[in-house]
Amino acid sequence: MRIAVLSDTHGLLRPEVIEIVNTCDVVLHGGDINTQKIADELSKDKPLYIVRGNNDKEWAEHIPASLRFELDGIGFYMVHNKKEIPLDLTGVDVVVFGHSHKYLEERKDGRLFLNPGSCGKRRFNQEITMAVLELKGGEIEVQRIDISHTEPAIHAPREKDIRKTVENISKGMKKGETIKYMAEKYGCTLEFTEQVCRIIATHPGVTGEGILNKMEVNRIQNPPCKTSLIDDTIA
């Protein structure tokens, strides 16, 4: 049995991901799907096991926050955020989660803990990844899939004080300013401004430092923004 494992698509189902899914028998999605359309596409010709992410709002109320199930004699547990994994994992051989957008493959206490990373919209210089599991006679083989990308990463603003820029964008959102207007006003790329607005919208009360931690800005980058893949709206 081949199992496609993905997470954090955030409204984008890449053609490369579909190609890999088509080679598998079952699909697991660790949450932050963003649209019913993606869930429908993934489940149209094979079983789909899916959990609700923190960005999956009203449309996803029917999707469970966690799942326990068995495939080919292997026990699975799925949840979006690693912090919500229960202490009692009796009967569980594989734990799948997402949220961080970072690939993680770890075997602990006889169990496989797997975060396939994100294969949706790229955030900064993060890799685009998913995984494929092969179940063979009770054994679990894991294949990490790295997906190449041609679109530019989301870059940090041009001005030196990133935190001040984030605060300004937050104030601009409260005033009803558009992403395009704020990007031009504060000297940021549209991608960076959109990402700040997305985090503010989905994490009410988040601080400037908290936003930067979620975006994982490690240093200021200042390349020209030749094109934008983000519409002037908050997705």
PDB file of C-alpha atoms in Angstrom:
ATOM      1  CA  MET A   1       0.000   0.000   0.000  1.00  0.00           C
ATOM      2  CA  ARG A   2       1.293   3.460  -0.961  1.00  0.00           C
ATOM      3  CA  ILE A   3       0.095   6.408   1.111  1.00  0.00           C
ATOM      4  CA  ALA A   4       0.498  10.060   0.107  1.00  0.00           C
ATOM      5  CA  VAL A   5       1.039  12.252   3.175  1.00  0.00           C
ATOM      6  CA  LEU A   6       0.710  16.021   2.844  1.00  0.00           C
ATOM      7  CA  SER A   7      -0.219  19.030   4.913  1.00  0.00           C
ATOM      8  CA  ASP A   8      -0.614  22.812   4.893  1.00  0.00           C
ATOM      9  CA  THR A   9      -1.658  23.207   1.273  1.00  0.00           C
ATOM     10  CA  HIS A  10      -3.274  26.577   2.123  1.00  0.00           C
ATOM     11  CA  GLY A  11      -5.475  26.629  -0.944  1.00  0.00           C
ATOM     12  CA  LEU A  12      -2.816  25.481  -3.439  1.00  0.00           C
ATOM     13  CA  LEU A  13      -2.697  21.966  -4.878  1.00  0.00           C
ATOM     14  CA  ARG A  14       0.386  21.810  -7.069  1.00  0.00           C
ATOM     15  CA  PRO A  15       0.421  19.671 -10.263  1.00  0.00           C
ATOM     16  CA  GLU A  16       3.513  17.857  -8.934  1.00  0.00           C
ATOM     17  CA  VAL A  17       1.577  16.904  -5.799  1.00  0.00           C
ATOM     18  CA  ILE A  18      -1.348  15.592  -7.844  1.00  0.00           C
ATOM     19  CA  GLU A  19       1.037  13.450  -9.902  1.00  0.00           C
ATOM     20  CA  ILE A  20       2.423  11.818  -6.757  1.00  0.00           C
ATOM     21  CA  VAL A  21      -1.040  11.397  -5.220  1.00  0.00           C
ATOM     22  CA  ASN A  22      -2.141   9.588  -8.381  1.00  0.00           C
ATOM     23  CA  THR A  23       0.499   6.901  -7.738  1.00  0.00           C
ATOM     24  CA  CYS A  24      -0.851   6.200  -4.245  1.00  0.00           C
ATOM     25  CA  ASP A  25      -3.744   4.184  -2.843  1.00  0.00           C
ATOM     26  CA  VAL A  26      -4.645   6.444   0.082  1.00  0.00           C
ATOM     27  CA  VAL A  27      -4.156  10.146   0.964  1.00  0.00           C
ATOM     28  CA  LEU A  28      -3.536  11.661   4.397  1.00  0.00           C
ATOM     29  CA  HIS A  29      -3.796  15.443   4.881  1.00  0.00           C
ATOM     30  CA  GLY A  30      -2.594  17.040   8.116  1.00  0.00           C
ATOM     31  CA  GLY A  31      -4.730  20.168   7.964  1.00  0.00           C
ATOM     32  CA  ASP A  32      -4.735  23.810   6.832  1.00  0.00           C
ATOM     33  CA  ILE A  33      -6.447  22.817   3.635  1.00  0.00           C
ATOM     34  CA  ASN A  34      -8.219  26.169   3.218  1.00  0.00           C
ATOM     35  CA  THR A  35     -10.860  25.069   0.699  1.00  0.00           C
ATOM     36  CA  GLN A  36     -13.347  22.243   0.221  1.00  0.00           C
ATOM     37  CA  LYS A  37     -12.245  22.100  -3.417  1.00  0.00           C
ATOM     38  CA  ILE A  38      -8.849  20.654  -2.449  1.00  0.00           C
ATOM     39  CA  ALA A  39     -10.436  18.037  -0.206  1.00  0.00           C
ATOM     40  CA  ASP A  40     -12.777  17.050  -3.033  1.00  0.00           C
ATOM     41  CA  GLU A  41      -9.906  16.802  -5.524  1.00  0.00           C
ATOM     42  CA  LEU A  42      -7.862  14.577  -3.217  1.00  0.00           C
ATOM     43  CA  SER A  43     -10.776  12.258  -2.430  1.00  0.00           C
ATOM     44  CA  LYS A  44     -12.343  11.902  -5.878  1.00  0.00           C
ATOM     45  CA  ASP A  45     -10.899   8.449  -6.618  1.00  0.00           C
ATOM     46  CA  LYS A  46      -9.256   7.217  -3.385  1.00  0.00           C
ATOM     47  CA  PRO A  47      -9.788   7.258   0.396  1.00  0.00           C
ATOM     48  CA  LEU A  48      -8.862  10.541   2.106  1.00  0.00           C
ATOM     49  CA  TYR A  49      -8.088  10.860   5.812  1.00  0.00           C
ATOM     50  CA  ILE A  50      -8.027  14.520   6.758  1.00  0.00           C
ATOM     51  CA  VAL A  51      -7.973  16.663   9.909  1.00  0.00           C
ATOM     52  CA  ARG A  52      -8.897  20.291  10.457  1.00  0.00           C
ATOM     53  CA  GLY A  53      -6.106  22.881  10.775  1.00  0.00           C
ATOM     54  CA  ASN A  54      -6.100  26.176  12.668  1.00  0.00           C
ATOM     55  CA  ASN A  55      -6.755  28.077   9.417  1.00  0.00           C
ATOM     56  CA  ASP A  56      -9.677  25.865   8.412  1.00  0.00           C
ATOM     57  CA  LYS A  57     -12.667  27.858   9.605  1.00  0.00           C
ATOM     58  CA  GLU A  58     -16.454  27.607   9.142  1.00  0.00           C
ATOM     59  CA  TRP A  59     -16.341  25.614   5.909  1.00  0.00           C
ATOM     60  CA  ALA A  60     -14.383  22.843   7.666  1.00  0.00           C
ATOM     61  CA  GLU A  61     -16.566  22.357  10.748  1.00  0.00           C
ATOM     62  CA  HIS A  62     -17.437  18.848   9.535  1.00  0.00           C
ATOM     63  CA  ILE A  63     -13.752  17.841   9.434  1.00  0.00           C
ATOM     64  CA  PRO A  64     -12.488  16.285  12.703  1.00  0.00           C
ATOM     65  CA  ALA A  65      -9.624  17.860  14.670  1.00  0.00           C
ATOM     66  CA  SER A  66      -8.009  14.443  15.113  1.00  0.00           C
ATOM     67  CA  LEU A  67      -8.335  10.928  13.722  1.00  0.00           C
ATOM     68  CA  ARG A  68      -7.447   7.371  14.740  1.00  0.00           C
ATOM     69  CA  PHE A  69      -7.622   4.704  12.069  1.00  0.00           C
ATOM     70  CA  GLU A  70      -5.901   1.598  10.744  1.00  0.00           C
ATOM     71  CA  LEU A  71      -4.455   0.871   7.308  1.00  0.00           C
ATOM     72  CA  ASP A  72      -3.109  -2.547   6.365  1.00  0.00           C
ATOM     73  CA  GLY A  73      -2.765  -3.474  10.047  1.00  0.00           C
ATOM     74  CA  ILE A  74      -0.880  -0.249  10.928  1.00  0.00           C
ATOM     75  CA  GLY A  75      -2.409   2.101  13.514  1.00  0.00           C
ATOM     76  CA  PHE A  76      -2.442   5.826  12.649  1.00  0.00           C
ATOM     77  CA  TYR A  77      -3.133   8.974  14.647  1.00  0.00           C
ATOM     78  CA  MET A  78      -3.503  12.361  12.930  1.00  0.00           C
ATOM     79  CA  VAL A  79      -3.747  15.908  14.289  1.00  0.00           C
ATOM     80  CA  HIS A  80      -2.699  19.279  12.875  1.00  0.00           C
ATOM     81  CA  ASN A  81      -0.613  20.636  15.743  1.00  0.00           C
ATOM     82  CA  LYS A  82       2.065  18.474  17.361  1.00  0.00           C
ATOM     83  CA  LYS A  83       1.223  20.039  20.729  1.00  0.00           C
ATOM     84  CA  GLU A  84      -2.165  18.318  20.630  1.00  0.00           C
ATOM     85  CA  ILE A  85      -0.817  14.766  20.317  1.00  0.00           C
ATOM     86  CA  PRO A  86      -2.237  12.819  23.298  1.00  0.00           C
ATOM     87  CA  LEU A  87      -0.064  11.017  25.796  1.00  0.00           C
ATOM     88  CA  ASP A  88      -1.946   7.756  25.291  1.00  0.00           C
ATOM     89  CA  LEU A  89      -0.928   6.396  21.890  1.00  0.00           C
ATOM     90  CA  THR A  90      -1.829   2.806  22.580  1.00  0.00           C
ATOM     91  CA  GLY A  91      -2.213   0.919  19.309  1.00  0.00           C
ATOM     92  CA  VAL A  92      -0.673   3.749  17.277  1.00  0.00           C
ATOM     93  CA  ASP A  93       2.280   3.021  15.005  1.00  0.00           C
ATOM     94  CA  VAL A  94       2.353   6.254  12.990  1.00  0.00           C
ATOM     95  CA  VAL A  95       1.610   9.817  14.155  1.00  0.00           C
ATOM     96  CA  VAL A  96       1.037  12.380  11.395  1.00  0.00           C
ATOM     97  CA  PHE A  97       0.848  16.120  12.003  1.00  0.00           C
ATOM     98  CA  GLY A  98       1.606  19.441  10.267  1.00  0.00           C
ATOM     99  CA  HIS A  99       1.354  23.142  11.173  1.00  0.00           C
ATOM    100  CA  SER A 100       5.070  24.063  11.278  1.00  0.00           C
ATOM    101  CA  HIS A 101       5.657  23.738   7.504  1.00  0.00           C
ATOM    102  CA  LYS A 102       8.876  21.872   8.373  1.00  0.00           C
ATOM    103  CA  TYR A 103       9.528  18.275   7.402  1.00  0.00           C
ATOM    104  CA  LEU A 104      10.159  15.975  10.365  1.00  0.00           C
ATOM    105  CA  GLU A 105      10.685  12.219  10.386  1.00  0.00           C
ATOM    106  CA  GLU A 106      11.438  10.681  13.760  1.00  0.00           C
ATOM    107  CA  ARG A 107      11.130   7.223  15.236  1.00  0.00           C
ATOM    108  CA  LYS A 108      10.526   7.204  18.960  1.00  0.00           C
ATOM    109  CA  ASP A 109       9.322   4.479  21.326  1.00  0.00           C
ATOM    110  CA  GLY A 110       8.663   2.214  18.363  1.00  0.00           C
ATOM    111  CA  ARG A 111       6.490   4.781  16.586  1.00  0.00           C
ATOM    112  CA  LEU A 112       6.994   6.920  13.509  1.00  0.00           C
ATOM    113  CA  PHE A 113       6.317  10.630  14.006  1.00  0.00           C
ATOM    114  CA  LEU A 114       5.925  12.341  10.633  1.00  0.00           C
ATOM    115  CA  ASN A 115       5.374  15.940   9.608  1.00  0.00           C
ATOM    116  CA  PRO A 116       5.358  16.032   5.783  1.00  0.00           C
ATOM    117  CA  GLY A 117       6.001  19.774   5.770  1.00  0.00           C
ATOM    118  CA  SER A 118       4.077  22.068   3.446  1.00  0.00           C
ATOM    119  CA  CYS A 119       3.462  21.439  -0.249  1.00  0.00           C
ATOM    120  CA  GLY A 120       1.195  24.463  -0.692  1.00  0.00           C
ATOM    121  CA  LYS A 121       2.116  28.133  -0.797  1.00  0.00           C
ATOM    122  CA  ARG A 122       5.795  28.644  -0.102  1.00  0.00           C
ATOM    123  CA  ARG A 123       6.712  30.702   2.959  1.00  0.00           C
ATOM    124  CA  PHE A 124      10.047  32.557   2.787  1.00  0.00           C
ATOM    125  CA  ASN A 125      12.880  30.164   1.878  1.00  0.00           C
ATOM    126  CA  GLN A 126      11.180  27.075   3.265  1.00  0.00           C
ATOM    127  CA  GLU A 127      11.314  23.856   1.309  1.00  0.00           C
ATOM    128  CA  ILE A 128       8.216  22.428  -0.349  1.00  0.00           C
ATOM    129  CA  THR A 129       7.785  18.848   0.793  1.00  0.00           C
ATOM    130  CA  MET A 130       5.429  15.916   1.237  1.00  0.00           C
ATOM    131  CA  ALA A 131       5.961  12.208   1.944  1.00  0.00           C
ATOM    132  CA  VAL A 132       4.985   8.795   0.662  1.00  0.00           C
ATOM    133  CA  LEU A 133       4.634   5.800   2.980  1.00  0.00           C
ATOM    134  CA  GLU A 134       4.877   2.231   1.724  1.00  0.00           C
ATOM    135  CA  LEU A 135       3.408  -0.448   3.955  1.00  0.00           C
ATOM    136  CA  LYS A 136       4.951  -3.866   3.319  1.00  0.00           C
ATOM    137  CA  GLY A 137       4.165  -6.771   5.609  1.00  0.00           C
ATOM    138  CA  GLY A 138       3.937  -4.623   8.713  1.00  0.00           C
ATOM    139  CA  GLU A 139       7.035  -2.601   7.809  1.00  0.00           C
ATOM    140  CA  ILE A 140       6.823   1.141   7.121  1.00  0.00           C
ATOM    141  CA  GLU A 141       9.081   2.731   4.531  1.00  0.00           C
ATOM    142  CA  VAL A 142       9.160   6.530   4.311  1.00  0.00           C
ATOM    143  CA  GLN A 143      10.077   8.523   1.235  1.00  0.00           C
ATOM    144  CA  ARG A 144      10.548  12.257   1.560  1.00  0.00           C
ATOM    145  CA  ILE A 145       9.432  14.144  -1.560  1.00  0.00           C
ATOM    146  CA  ASP A 146      11.042  17.517  -2.293  1.00  0.00           C
ATOM    147  CA  ILE A 147       9.135  19.563  -4.843  1.00  0.00           C
ATOM    148  CA  SER A 148      11.061  22.051  -6.960  1.00  0.00           C
ATOM    149  CA  HIS A 149       9.753  25.590  -7.201  1.00  0.00           C
ATOM    150  CA  THR A 150      10.212  28.506  -9.559  1.00  0.00           C
ATOM    151  CA  GLU A 151       8.248  31.200  -7.768  1.00  0.00           C
ATOM    152  CA  PRO A 152      10.173  33.696  -5.596  1.00  0.00           C
ATOM    153  CA  ALA A 153      10.203  33.188  -1.847  1.00  0.00           C
ATOM    154  CA  ILE A 154       8.414  35.711   0.329  1.00  0.00           C
ATOM    155  CA  HIS A 155      11.069  38.246   1.238  1.00  0.00           C
ATOM    156  CA  ALA A 156      11.485  40.475   4.252  1.00  0.00           C
ATOM    157  CA  PRO A 157      10.888  44.237   3.930  1.00  0.00           C
ATOM    158  CA  ARG A 158      13.511  46.647   2.699  1.00  0.00           C
ATOM    159  CA  GLU A 159      13.699  48.874   5.726  1.00  0.00           C
ATOM    160  CA  LYS A 160      16.017  47.968   8.597  1.00  0.00           C
ATOM    161  CA  ASP A 161      13.489  47.708  11.392  1.00  0.00           C
ATOM    162  CA  ILE A 162      11.379  44.674  10.464  1.00  0.00           C
ATOM    163  CA  ARG A 163       9.412  44.790  13.711  1.00  0.00           C
ATOM    164  CA  LYS A 164       8.411  48.406  13.083  1.00  0.00           C
ATOM    165  CA  THR A 165       7.226  47.460   9.605  1.00  0.00           C
ATOM    166  CA  VAL A 166       5.098  44.645  11.004  1.00  0.00           C
ATOM    167  CA  GLU A 167       3.557  47.059  13.526  1.00  0.00           C
ATOM    168  CA  ASN A 168       2.807  49.530  10.749  1.00  0.00           C
ATOM    169  CA  ILE A 169       1.119  46.858   8.666  1.00  0.00           C
ATOM    170  CA  SER A 170      -0.972  45.843  11.680  1.00  0.00           C
ATOM    171  CA  LYS A 171      -2.103  49.455  12.132  1.00  0.00           C
ATOM    172  CA  GLY A 172      -2.823  49.725   8.424  1.00  0.00           C
ATOM    173  CA  MET A 173      -5.056  46.658   8.550  1.00  0.00           C
ATOM    174  CA  LYS A 174      -7.128  48.264  11.314  1.00  0.00           C
ATOM    175  CA  LYS A 175      -7.534  51.326   9.088  1.00  0.00           C
ATOM    176  CA  GLY A 176      -8.726  49.172   6.214  1.00  0.00           C
ATOM    177  CA  GLU A 177      -5.694  49.824   4.006  1.00  0.00           C
ATOM    178  CA  THR A 178      -5.148  47.369   1.132  1.00  0.00           C
ATOM    179  CA  ILE A 179      -2.166  45.053   0.903  1.00  0.00           C
ATOM    180  CA  LYS A 180      -0.952  46.783  -2.253  1.00  0.00           C
ATOM    181  CA  TYR A 181      -1.151  50.218  -0.608  1.00  0.00           C
ATOM    182  CA  MET A 182       0.719  49.079   2.531  1.00  0.00           C
ATOM    183  CA  ALA A 183       3.410  47.324   0.498  1.00  0.00           C
ATOM    184  CA  GLU A 184       4.133  50.525  -1.416  1.00  0.00           C
ATOM    185  CA  LYS A 185       3.832  52.707   1.679  1.00  0.00           C
ATOM    186  CA  TYR A 186       6.254  50.698   3.819  1.00  0.00           C
ATOM    187  CA  GLY A 187       8.619  49.533   1.075  1.00  0.00           C
ATOM    188  CA  CYS A 188       7.744  45.829   1.322  1.00  0.00           C
ATOM    189  CA  THR A 189       7.030  43.196  -1.282  1.00  0.00           C
ATOM    190  CA  LEU A 190       3.401  42.213  -1.765  1.00  0.00           C
ATOM    191  CA  GLU A 191       4.284  38.678  -0.621  1.00  0.00           C
ATOM    192  CA  PHE A 192       5.677  39.847   2.724  1.00  0.00           C
ATOM    193  CA  THR A 193       2.758  42.198   3.382  1.00  0.00           C
ATOM    194  CA  GLU A 194       0.209  39.512   2.507  1.00  0.00           C
ATOM    195  CA  GLN A 195       1.879  37.022   4.855  1.00  0.00           C
ATOM    196  CA  VAL A 196       1.835  39.494   7.767  1.00  0.00           C
ATOM    197  CA  CYS A 197      -1.848  40.230   7.145  1.00  0.00           C
ATOM    198  CA  ARG A 198      -2.688  36.540   6.968  1.00  0.00           C
ATOM    199  CA  ILE A 199      -1.084  35.832  10.331  1.00  0.00           C
ATOM    200  CA  ILE A 200      -2.758  38.841  11.968  1.00  0.00           C
ATOM    201  CA  ALA A 201      -6.142  37.740  10.599  1.00  0.00           C
ATOM    202  CA  THR A 202      -5.795  34.127  11.784  1.00  0.00           C
ATOM    203  CA  HIS A 203      -4.078  34.828  15.119  1.00  0.00           C
ATOM    204  CA  PRO A 204      -5.954  37.685  16.852  1.00  0.00           C
ATOM    205  CA  GLY A 205      -3.822  39.471  19.419  1.00  0.00           C
ATOM    206  CA  VAL A 206      -0.520  38.161  18.054  1.00  0.00           C
ATOM    207  CA  THR A 207       2.451  40.411  18.811  1.00  0.00           C
ATOM    208  CA  GLY A 208       4.994  41.723  16.323  1.00  0.00           C
ATOM    209  CA  GLU A 209       7.557  39.267  17.687  1.00  0.00           C
ATOM    210  CA  GLY A 210       5.034  36.447  17.402  1.00  0.00           C
ATOM    211  CA  ILE A 211       4.397  37.293  13.760  1.00  0.00           C
ATOM    212  CA  LEU A 212       8.106  37.209  12.987  1.00  0.00           C
ATOM    213  CA  ASN A 213       8.490  33.858  14.730  1.00  0.00           C
ATOM    214  CA  LYS A 214       5.685  32.384  12.649  1.00  0.00           C
ATOM    215  CA  MET A 215       7.194  33.810   9.470  1.00  0.00           C
ATOM    216  CA  GLU A 216      10.685  32.734  10.522  1.00  0.00           C
ATOM    217  CA  VAL A 217      12.402  35.934   9.414  1.00  0.00           C
ATOM    218  CA  ASN A 218      16.058  35.385  10.188  1.00  0.00           C
ATOM    219  CA  ARG A 219      17.575  38.259   8.271  1.00  0.00           C
ATOM    220  CA  ILE A 220      16.592  41.191   6.099  1.00  0.00           C
ATOM    221  CA  GLN A 221      16.564  40.459   2.404  1.00  0.00           C
ATOM    222  CA  ASN A 222      16.191  43.191  -0.168  1.00  0.00           C
ATOM    223  CA  PRO A 223      15.755  41.877  -3.705  1.00  0.00           C
ATOM    224  CA  PRO A 224      13.457  43.593  -6.215  1.00  0.00           C
ATOM    225  CA  CYS A 225       9.959  42.137  -6.431  1.00  0.00           C
ATOM    226  CA  LYS A 226       9.498  41.645 -10.169  1.00  0.00           C
ATOM    227  CA  THR A 227       6.274  39.658  -9.987  1.00  0.00           C
ATOM    228  CA  SER A 228       3.632  38.816  -7.403  1.00  0.00           C
ATOM    229  CA  LEU A 229       1.760  35.562  -7.065  1.00  0.00           C
ATOM    230  CA  ILE A 230      -0.515  37.016  -4.379  1.00  0.00           C
ATOM    231  CA  ASP A 231      -3.752  38.833  -5.124  1.00  0.00           C
ATOM    232  CA  ASP A 232      -4.456  42.077  -3.265  1.00  0.00           C
ATOM    233  CA  THR A 233      -6.685  40.279  -0.762  1.00  0.00           C
ATOM    234  CA  ILE A 234      -6.238  38.287   2.395  1.00  0.00           C
ATOM    235  CA  ALA A 235      -6.686  34.630   1.440  1.00  0.00           C
TER     236      ALA A 235
END
